[in-house]
Short mmCIF file of C-alpha atoms in Angstrom, two decimals:
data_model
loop_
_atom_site.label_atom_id
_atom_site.label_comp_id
_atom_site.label_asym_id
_atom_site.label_seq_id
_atom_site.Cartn_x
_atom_site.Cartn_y
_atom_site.Cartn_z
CA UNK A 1 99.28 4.77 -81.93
CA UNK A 2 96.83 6.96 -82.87
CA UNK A 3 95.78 8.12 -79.24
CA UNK A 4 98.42 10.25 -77.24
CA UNK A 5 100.06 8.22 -74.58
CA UNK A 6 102.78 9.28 -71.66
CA UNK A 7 105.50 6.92 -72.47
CA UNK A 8 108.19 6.23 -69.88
CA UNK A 9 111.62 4.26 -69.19
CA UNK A 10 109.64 1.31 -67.12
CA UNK A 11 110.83 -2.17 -68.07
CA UNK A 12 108.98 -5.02 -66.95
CA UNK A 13 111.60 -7.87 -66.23
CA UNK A 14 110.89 -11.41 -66.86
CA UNK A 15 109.75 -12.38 -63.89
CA UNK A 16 107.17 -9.97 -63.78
CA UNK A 17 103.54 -11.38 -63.60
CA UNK A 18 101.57 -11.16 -66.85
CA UNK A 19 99.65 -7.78 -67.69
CA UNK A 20 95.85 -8.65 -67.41
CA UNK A 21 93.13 -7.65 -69.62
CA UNK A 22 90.41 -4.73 -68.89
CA UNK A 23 88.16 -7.38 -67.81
CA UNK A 24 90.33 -9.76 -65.62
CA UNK A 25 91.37 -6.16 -63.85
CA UNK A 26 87.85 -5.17 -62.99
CA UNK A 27 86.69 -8.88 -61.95
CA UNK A 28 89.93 -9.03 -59.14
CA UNK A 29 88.97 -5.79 -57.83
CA UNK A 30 88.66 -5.57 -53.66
CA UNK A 31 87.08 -2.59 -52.48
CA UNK A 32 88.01 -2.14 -48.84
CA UNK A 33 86.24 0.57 -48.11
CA UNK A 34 82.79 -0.85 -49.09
CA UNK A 35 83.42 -3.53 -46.61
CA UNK A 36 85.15 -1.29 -43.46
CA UNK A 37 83.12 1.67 -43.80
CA UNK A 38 79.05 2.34 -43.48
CA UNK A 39 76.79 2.99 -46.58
CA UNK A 40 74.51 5.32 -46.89
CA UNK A 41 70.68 3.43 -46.60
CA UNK A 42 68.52 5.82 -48.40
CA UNK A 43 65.75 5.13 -51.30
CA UNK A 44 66.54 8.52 -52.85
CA UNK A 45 68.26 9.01 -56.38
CA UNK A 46 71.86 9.98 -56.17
CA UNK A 47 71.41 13.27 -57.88
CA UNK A 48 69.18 14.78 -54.59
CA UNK A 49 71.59 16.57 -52.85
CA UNK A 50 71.34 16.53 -49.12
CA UNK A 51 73.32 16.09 -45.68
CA UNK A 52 74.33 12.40 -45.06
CA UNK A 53 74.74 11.55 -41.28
CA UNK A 54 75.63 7.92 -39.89
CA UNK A 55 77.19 6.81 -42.79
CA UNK A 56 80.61 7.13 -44.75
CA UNK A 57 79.52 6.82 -48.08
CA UNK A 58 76.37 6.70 -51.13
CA UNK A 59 76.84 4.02 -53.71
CA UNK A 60 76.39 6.10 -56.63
CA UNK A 61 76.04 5.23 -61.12
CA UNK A 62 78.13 7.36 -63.52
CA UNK A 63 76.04 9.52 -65.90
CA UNK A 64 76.20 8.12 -69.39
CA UNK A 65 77.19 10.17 -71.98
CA UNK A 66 76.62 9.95 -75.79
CA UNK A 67 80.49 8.87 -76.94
CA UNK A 68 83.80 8.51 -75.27
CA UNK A 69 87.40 8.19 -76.75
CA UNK A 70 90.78 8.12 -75.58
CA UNK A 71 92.31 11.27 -75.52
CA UNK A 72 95.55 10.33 -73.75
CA UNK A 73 96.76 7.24 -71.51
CA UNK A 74 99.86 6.60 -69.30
CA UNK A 75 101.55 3.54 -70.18
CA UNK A 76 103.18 3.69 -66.87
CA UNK A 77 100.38 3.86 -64.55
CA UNK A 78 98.42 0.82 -66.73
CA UNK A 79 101.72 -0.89 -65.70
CA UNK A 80 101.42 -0.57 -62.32
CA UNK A 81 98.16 -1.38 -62.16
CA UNK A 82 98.95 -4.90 -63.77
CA UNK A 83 96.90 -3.41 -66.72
CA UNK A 84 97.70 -4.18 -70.59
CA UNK A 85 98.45 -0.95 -72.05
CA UNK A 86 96.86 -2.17 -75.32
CA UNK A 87 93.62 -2.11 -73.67
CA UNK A 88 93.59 1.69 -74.22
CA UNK A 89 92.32 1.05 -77.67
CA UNK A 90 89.83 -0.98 -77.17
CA UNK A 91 86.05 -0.55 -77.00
CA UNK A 92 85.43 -1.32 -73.26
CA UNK A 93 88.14 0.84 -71.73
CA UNK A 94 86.30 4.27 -73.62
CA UNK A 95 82.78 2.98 -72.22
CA UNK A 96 84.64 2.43 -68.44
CA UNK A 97 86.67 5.36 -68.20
CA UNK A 98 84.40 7.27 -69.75
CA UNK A 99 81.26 7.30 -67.70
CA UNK A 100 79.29 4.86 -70.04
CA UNK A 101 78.95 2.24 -67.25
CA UNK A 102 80.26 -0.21 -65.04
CA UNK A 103 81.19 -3.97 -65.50
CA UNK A 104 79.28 -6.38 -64.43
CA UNK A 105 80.21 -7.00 -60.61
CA UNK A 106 81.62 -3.17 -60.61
CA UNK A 107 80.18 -0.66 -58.24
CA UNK A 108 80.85 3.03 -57.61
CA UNK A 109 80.56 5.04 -54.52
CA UNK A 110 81.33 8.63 -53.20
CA UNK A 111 82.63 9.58 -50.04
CA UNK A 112 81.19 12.36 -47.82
CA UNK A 113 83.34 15.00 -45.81
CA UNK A 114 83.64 18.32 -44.71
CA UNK A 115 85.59 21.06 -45.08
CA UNK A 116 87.65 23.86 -43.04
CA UNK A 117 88.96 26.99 -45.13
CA UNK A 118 92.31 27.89 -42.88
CA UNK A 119 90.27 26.99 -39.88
CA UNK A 120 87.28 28.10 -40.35
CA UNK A 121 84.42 25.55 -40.70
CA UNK A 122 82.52 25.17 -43.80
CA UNK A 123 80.18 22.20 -43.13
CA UNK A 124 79.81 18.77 -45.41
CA UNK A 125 80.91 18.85 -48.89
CA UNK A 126 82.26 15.48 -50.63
CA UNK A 127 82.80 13.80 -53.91
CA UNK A 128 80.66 16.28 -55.86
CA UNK A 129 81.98 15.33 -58.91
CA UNK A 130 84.10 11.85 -58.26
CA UNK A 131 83.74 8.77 -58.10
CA UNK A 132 85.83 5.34 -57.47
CA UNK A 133 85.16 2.37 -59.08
CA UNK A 134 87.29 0.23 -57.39
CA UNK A 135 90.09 -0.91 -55.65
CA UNK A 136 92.72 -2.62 -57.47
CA UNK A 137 95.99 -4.88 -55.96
CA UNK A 138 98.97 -3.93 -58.10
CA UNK A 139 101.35 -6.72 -59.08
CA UNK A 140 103.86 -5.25 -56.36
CA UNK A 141 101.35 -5.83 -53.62
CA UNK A 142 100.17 -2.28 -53.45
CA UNK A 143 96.22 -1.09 -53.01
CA UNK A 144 95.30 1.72 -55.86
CA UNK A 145 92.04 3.26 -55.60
CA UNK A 146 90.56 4.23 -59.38
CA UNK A 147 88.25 7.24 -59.58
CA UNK A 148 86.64 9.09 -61.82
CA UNK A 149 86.71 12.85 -62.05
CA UNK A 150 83.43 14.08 -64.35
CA UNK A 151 81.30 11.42 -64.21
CA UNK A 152 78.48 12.74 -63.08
CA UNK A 153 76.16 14.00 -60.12
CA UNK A 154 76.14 12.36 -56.45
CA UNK A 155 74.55 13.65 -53.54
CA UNK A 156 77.43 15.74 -52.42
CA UNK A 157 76.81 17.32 -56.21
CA UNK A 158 75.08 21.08 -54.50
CA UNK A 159 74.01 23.01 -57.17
CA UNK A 160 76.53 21.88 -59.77
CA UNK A 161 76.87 19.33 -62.89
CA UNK A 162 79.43 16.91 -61.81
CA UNK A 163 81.66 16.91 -65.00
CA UNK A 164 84.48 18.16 -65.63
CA UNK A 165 85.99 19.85 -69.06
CA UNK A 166 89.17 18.96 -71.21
CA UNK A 167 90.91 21.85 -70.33
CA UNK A 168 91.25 21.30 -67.07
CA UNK A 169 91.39 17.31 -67.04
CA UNK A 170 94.42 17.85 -69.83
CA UNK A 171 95.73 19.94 -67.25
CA UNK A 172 95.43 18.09 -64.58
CA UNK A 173 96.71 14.36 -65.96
CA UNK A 174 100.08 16.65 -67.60
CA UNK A 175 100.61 17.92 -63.78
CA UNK A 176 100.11 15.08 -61.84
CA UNK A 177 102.39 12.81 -64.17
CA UNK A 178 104.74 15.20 -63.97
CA UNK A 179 105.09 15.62 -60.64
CA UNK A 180 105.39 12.09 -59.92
CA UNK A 181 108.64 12.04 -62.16
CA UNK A 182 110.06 15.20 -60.54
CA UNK A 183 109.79 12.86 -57.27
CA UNK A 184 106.91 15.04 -55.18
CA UNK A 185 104.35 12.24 -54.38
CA UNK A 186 100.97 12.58 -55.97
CA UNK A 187 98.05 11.01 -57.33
CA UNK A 188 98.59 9.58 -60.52
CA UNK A 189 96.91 9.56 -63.81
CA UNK A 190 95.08 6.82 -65.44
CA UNK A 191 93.98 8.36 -68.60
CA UNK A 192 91.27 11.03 -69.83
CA UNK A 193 88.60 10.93 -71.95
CA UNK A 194 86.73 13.13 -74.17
CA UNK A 195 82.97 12.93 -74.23
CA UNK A 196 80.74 14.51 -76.58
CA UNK A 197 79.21 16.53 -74.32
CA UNK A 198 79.61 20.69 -74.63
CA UNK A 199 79.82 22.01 -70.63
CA UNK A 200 78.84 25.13 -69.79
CA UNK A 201 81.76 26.70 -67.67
CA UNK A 202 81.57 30.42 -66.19
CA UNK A 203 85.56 31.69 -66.78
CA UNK A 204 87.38 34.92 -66.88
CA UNK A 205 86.81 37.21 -69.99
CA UNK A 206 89.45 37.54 -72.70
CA UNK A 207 92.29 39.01 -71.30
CA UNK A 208 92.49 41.36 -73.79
CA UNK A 209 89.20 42.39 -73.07
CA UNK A 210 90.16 42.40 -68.87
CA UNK A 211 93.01 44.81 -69.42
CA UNK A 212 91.17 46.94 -71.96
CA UNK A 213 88.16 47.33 -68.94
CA UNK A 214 91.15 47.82 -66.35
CA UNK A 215 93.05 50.49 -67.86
CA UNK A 216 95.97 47.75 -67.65
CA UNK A 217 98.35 47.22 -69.73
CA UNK A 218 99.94 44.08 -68.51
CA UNK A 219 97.50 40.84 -68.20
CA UNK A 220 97.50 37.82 -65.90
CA UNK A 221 96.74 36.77 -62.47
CA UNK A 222 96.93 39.94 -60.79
CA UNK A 223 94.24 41.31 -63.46
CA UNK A 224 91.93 38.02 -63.43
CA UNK A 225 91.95 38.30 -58.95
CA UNK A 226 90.11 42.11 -59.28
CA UNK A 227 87.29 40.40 -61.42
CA UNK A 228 86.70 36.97 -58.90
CA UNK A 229 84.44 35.43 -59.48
CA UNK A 230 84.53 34.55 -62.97
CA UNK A 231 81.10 35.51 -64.78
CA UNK A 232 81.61 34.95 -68.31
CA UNK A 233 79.55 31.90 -69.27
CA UNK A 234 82.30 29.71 -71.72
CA UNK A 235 80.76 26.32 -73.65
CA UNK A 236 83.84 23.76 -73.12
CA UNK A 237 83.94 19.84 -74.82
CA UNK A 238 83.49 17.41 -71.86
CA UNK A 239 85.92 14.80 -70.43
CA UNK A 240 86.56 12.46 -67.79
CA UNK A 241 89.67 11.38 -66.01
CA UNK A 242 90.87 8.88 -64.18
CA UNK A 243 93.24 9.40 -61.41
CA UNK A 244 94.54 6.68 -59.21
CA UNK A 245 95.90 6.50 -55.54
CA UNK A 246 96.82 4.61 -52.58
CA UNK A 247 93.21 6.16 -51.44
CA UNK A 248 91.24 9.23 -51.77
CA UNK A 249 91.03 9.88 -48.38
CA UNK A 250 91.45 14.17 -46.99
CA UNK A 251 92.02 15.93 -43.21
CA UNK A 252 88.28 16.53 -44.15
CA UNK A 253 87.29 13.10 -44.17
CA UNK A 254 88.03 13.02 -40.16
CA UNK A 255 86.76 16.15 -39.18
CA UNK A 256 83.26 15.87 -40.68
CA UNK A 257 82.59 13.44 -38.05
CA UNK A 258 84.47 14.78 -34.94
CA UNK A 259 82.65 18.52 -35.55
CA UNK A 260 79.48 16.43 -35.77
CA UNK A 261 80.65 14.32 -32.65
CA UNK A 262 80.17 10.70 -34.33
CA UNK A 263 82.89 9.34 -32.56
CA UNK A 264 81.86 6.05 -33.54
CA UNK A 265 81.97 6.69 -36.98
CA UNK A 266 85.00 8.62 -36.56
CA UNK A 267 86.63 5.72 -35.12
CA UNK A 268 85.75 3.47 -37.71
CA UNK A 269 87.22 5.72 -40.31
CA UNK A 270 90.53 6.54 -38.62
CA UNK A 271 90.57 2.84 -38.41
CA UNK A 272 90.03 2.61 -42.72
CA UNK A 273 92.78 5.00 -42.33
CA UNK A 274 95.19 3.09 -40.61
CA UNK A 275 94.58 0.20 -42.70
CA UNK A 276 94.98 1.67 -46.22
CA UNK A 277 97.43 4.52 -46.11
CA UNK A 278 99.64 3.10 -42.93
CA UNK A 279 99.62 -0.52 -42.68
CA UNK A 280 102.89 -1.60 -41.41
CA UNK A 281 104.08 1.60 -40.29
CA UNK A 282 101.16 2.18 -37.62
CA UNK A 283 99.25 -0.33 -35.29
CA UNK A 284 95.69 -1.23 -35.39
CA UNK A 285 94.17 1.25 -32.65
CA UNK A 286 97.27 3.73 -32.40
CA UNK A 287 95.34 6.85 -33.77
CA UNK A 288 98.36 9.08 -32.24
CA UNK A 289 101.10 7.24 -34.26
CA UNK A 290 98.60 7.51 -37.33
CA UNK A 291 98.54 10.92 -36.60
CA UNK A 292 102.44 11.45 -36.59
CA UNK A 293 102.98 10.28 -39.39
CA UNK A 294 100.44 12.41 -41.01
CA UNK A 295 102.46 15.25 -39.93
CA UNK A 296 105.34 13.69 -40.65
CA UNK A 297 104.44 13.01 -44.62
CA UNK A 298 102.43 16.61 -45.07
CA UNK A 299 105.80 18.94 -43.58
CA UNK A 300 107.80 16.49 -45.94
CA UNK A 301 104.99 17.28 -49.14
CA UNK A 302 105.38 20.80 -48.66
CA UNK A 303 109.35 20.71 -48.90
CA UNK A 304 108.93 18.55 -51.99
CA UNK A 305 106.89 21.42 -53.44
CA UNK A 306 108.72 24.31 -52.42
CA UNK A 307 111.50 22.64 -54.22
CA UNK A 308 109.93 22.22 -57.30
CA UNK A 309 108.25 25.16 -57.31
CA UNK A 310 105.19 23.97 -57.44
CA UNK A 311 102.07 26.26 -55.53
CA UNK A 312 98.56 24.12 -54.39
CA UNK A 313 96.61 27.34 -54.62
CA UNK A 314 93.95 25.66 -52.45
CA UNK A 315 95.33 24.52 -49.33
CA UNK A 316 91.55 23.66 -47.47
CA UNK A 317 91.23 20.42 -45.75
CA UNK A 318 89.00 18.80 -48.21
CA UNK A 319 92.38 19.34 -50.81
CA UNK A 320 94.49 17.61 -48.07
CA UNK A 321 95.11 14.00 -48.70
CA UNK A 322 96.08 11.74 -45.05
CA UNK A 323 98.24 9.59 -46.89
CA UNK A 324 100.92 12.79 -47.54
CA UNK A 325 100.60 13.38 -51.64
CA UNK A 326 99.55 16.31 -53.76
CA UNK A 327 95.44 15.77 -54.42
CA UNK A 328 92.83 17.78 -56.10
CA UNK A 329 95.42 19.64 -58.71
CA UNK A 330 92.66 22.55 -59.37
CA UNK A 331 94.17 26.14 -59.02
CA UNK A 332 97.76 24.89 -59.24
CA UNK A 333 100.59 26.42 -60.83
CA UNK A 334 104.38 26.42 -61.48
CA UNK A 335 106.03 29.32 -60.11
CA UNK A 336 108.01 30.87 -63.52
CA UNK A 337 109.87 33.65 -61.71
CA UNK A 338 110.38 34.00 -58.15
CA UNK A 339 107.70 35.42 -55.85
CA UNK A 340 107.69 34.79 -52.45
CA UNK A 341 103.31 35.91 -52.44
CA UNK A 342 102.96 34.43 -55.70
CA UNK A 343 99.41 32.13 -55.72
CA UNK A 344 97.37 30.98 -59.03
CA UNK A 345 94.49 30.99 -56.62
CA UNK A 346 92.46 33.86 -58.12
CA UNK A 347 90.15 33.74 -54.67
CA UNK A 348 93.12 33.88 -52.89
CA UNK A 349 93.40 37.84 -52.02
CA UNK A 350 95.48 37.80 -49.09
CA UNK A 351 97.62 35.02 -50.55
CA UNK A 352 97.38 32.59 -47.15
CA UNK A 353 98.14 29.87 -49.78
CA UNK A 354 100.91 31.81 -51.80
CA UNK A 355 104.36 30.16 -52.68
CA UNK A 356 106.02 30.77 -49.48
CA UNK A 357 103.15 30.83 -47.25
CA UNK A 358 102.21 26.71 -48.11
CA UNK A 359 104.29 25.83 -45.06
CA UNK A 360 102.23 27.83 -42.53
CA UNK A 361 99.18 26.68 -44.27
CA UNK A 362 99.90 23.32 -43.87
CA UNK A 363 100.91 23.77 -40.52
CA UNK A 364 96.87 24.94 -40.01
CA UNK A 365 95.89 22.14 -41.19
CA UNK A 366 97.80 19.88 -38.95
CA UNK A 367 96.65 22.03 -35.81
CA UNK A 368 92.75 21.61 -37.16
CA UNK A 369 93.04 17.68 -37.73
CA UNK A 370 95.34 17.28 -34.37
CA UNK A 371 91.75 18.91 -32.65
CA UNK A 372 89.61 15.96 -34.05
CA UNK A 373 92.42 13.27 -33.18
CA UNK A 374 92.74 14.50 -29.78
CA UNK A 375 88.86 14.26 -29.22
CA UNK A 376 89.20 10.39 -30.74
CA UNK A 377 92.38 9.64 -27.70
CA UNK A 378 89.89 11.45 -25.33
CA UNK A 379 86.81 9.24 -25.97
CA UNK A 380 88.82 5.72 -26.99
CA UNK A 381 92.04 6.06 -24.22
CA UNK A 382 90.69 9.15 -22.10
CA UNK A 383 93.18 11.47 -23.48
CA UNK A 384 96.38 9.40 -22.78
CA UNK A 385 97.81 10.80 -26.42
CA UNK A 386 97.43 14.50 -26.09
CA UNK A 387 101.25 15.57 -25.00
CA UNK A 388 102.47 13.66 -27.86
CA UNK A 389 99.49 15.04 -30.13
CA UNK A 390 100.48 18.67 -29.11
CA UNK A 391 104.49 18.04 -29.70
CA UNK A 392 103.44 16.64 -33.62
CA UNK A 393 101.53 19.42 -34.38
CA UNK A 394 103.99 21.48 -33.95
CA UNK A 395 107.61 20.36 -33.67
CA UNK A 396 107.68 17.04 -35.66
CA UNK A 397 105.57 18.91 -38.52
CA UNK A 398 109.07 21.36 -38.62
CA UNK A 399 111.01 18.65 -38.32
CA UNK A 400 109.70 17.22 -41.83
CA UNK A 401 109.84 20.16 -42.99
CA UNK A 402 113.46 21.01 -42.63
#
């Protein structure tokens, strides 16, 4: 092959249905959340950025670039998906996967949320530069969401480009693939493409150049975190990614609406919840059961990365996915040599989200979310769940953890 693909042990058997084609994949996609949750009704283009209220999401275009090609696929994700790995070299899956436009019958949308940095309230972000493009139903039954990471502006945009670079998309589709095979759960890893678009990044200065300005003779992390934030302007080539997941859905997805106090909406998306990331394990309605096993999937996460040695570097609740796998693999890293405070998170100066320090940080982020579930028992049962609420925030998130 001439393209780079992630190759892997997975044999389908006999019995397995047929692989389908690019197009019979996009035409049997069944996009849940376009049907559960409420769209933002608004006349204005998708790159005015603004507060969205009453709604859950903005049906959003991806911004076309000039060219697209495959830079790498994963064989084994295009399996699961019921997709024909040979459809990575073919003309449609560039245009798709890279941003040139939909299929016919295809639409995109981006979600809006919020955001708490270790408790602390930062107000509505959302998929600034993501988008899905559908739902698909994998041979084995399962729901995988597709998005795409650098295709462009929405209205949750703020003041930046929406694309992403190959650096960091590389970066993120090695990671993520690798994880899943070390056993942490994850999103996965569709593919990325290159675009031939140059983005304009602003990054550290050459290290040599940092420790020469420092009086250091030793580079790295430690020298990069006295010069946050980055300043130096860097031209980068373009790309886009697609990662897949049972859903995209964060901790930040509920709390936008309980600090706003739309419990109706909130109710409606802890229901979305329930459906997608816990159907058969939680009951229609039971937002305290969803809630348990929240906890008990995000103390079981952070043991899975401790043991790998793996370190989030952002730990807010917009990086937090409900349905307990790693999301959002930005200022990650792999821990080399053991240190307890070690972080890649160059912001991170008192290292709340260092190696050690993940558990605790999750453990925040249960307490926040456990606030906005309580205040959805108070206003659907009257507050019937809140013993059992309080005991899962703190006791049964241990539990996992251990």
């Amino acid at each position: 092959s001439p393209h780079p693909r992630l190759h892997t042990s997975l044999h389908m058997s006999s019995s397995s249905p047929p692989l389908r084609s690019l197009s019979e994949l996009s035409a049997s996609m069944d996009n849940s959340l376009l049907r559960e949750l409420k769209k933002e009704e608004t006349d204005l283009p998708q790159t005015t950025c603004r507060e969205v209220t009453g709604a859950h999401y903005t049906l959003v275009q991806p911004e076309a670039v000039g060219k697209a090609w495959l830079v790498a696929g994963s064989e084994d994700v295009a399996s699961m998906l019921g997709l024909d790995p040979n459809e990575f070299e073919s003309e449609g899956f560039a245009d798709l996967f890279g941003g040139r436009g939909l299929k016919e019958g295809m639409q995109a949308w981006a979600t809006v949320y919020g955001c708490h940095h270790y408790g602390h309230w930062f107000g509505q972000l959302g998929d600034g530069r993501a988008m899905s493009i559908g739902e698909v139903v994998c041979p084995d039954g399962r729901r995988m969401e597709l998005q795409l990471k650098g295709a462009g502006r929405t209205p949750y945009s703020r003041k930046f480009d929406g694309r992403a670079v190959l650096r960091s998309s590389v970066r993120e589709f090695l990671a993520s693939e690798s994880l899943h095979h070390l056993g942490v759960p994850t999103t996965r890893a569709l593919c990325v493409l290159g675009t031939d678009e140059v983005i304009s990044r602003a990054w550290y200065p050459d290290t040599a150049e940092a420790r020469a300005s420092m009086g250091k003779k030793e580079g790295g992390s430690e020298d990069l975190r006295r010069i946050y934030p980055p300043h130096t302007p860097k031209r980068e080539p373009g790309a886009v990614m697609c990662r897949v997941a049972p859903s995209f859905l964060r901790f930040a997805h509920l709390e936008l609406f309980w600090r706003r106090g739309d419990m109706d909406s909130l109710k409606m998306m802890a229901d979305h919840v329930i459906r997608r990331e816990f159907s058969g394990v939680v009951t229609e309605g039971n937002y305290v059961g969803m809630f348990e096993e929240v906890v008990r999937r995000m103390g079981s996460l952070v043991a899975e990365w401790l043991r790998v040695g793996y370190v989030q570097g952002n730990m807010n609740s917009d990086n937090t996915a409900l349905g307990g796998f790693t999301i959002d693999l930005g200022p990650f890293g792999i821990m080399e040599e053991f240190d307890p405070l070690w972080t890649p998170f160059t912001s991170d100066a008192e290292r709340k989200f260092s190696f050690t320090q993940q558990p605790q940080a999750g453990a925040v982020n249960v307490k926040v979310l456990s606030e906005a579930i309580k205040a959805l028992d108070k206003h659907v049962t009257g507050g019937k769940g809140e013993e059992r609420l309080a005991e899962a925030a703190g006791g049964l998130y241990v539990d996992h953890f251990f």
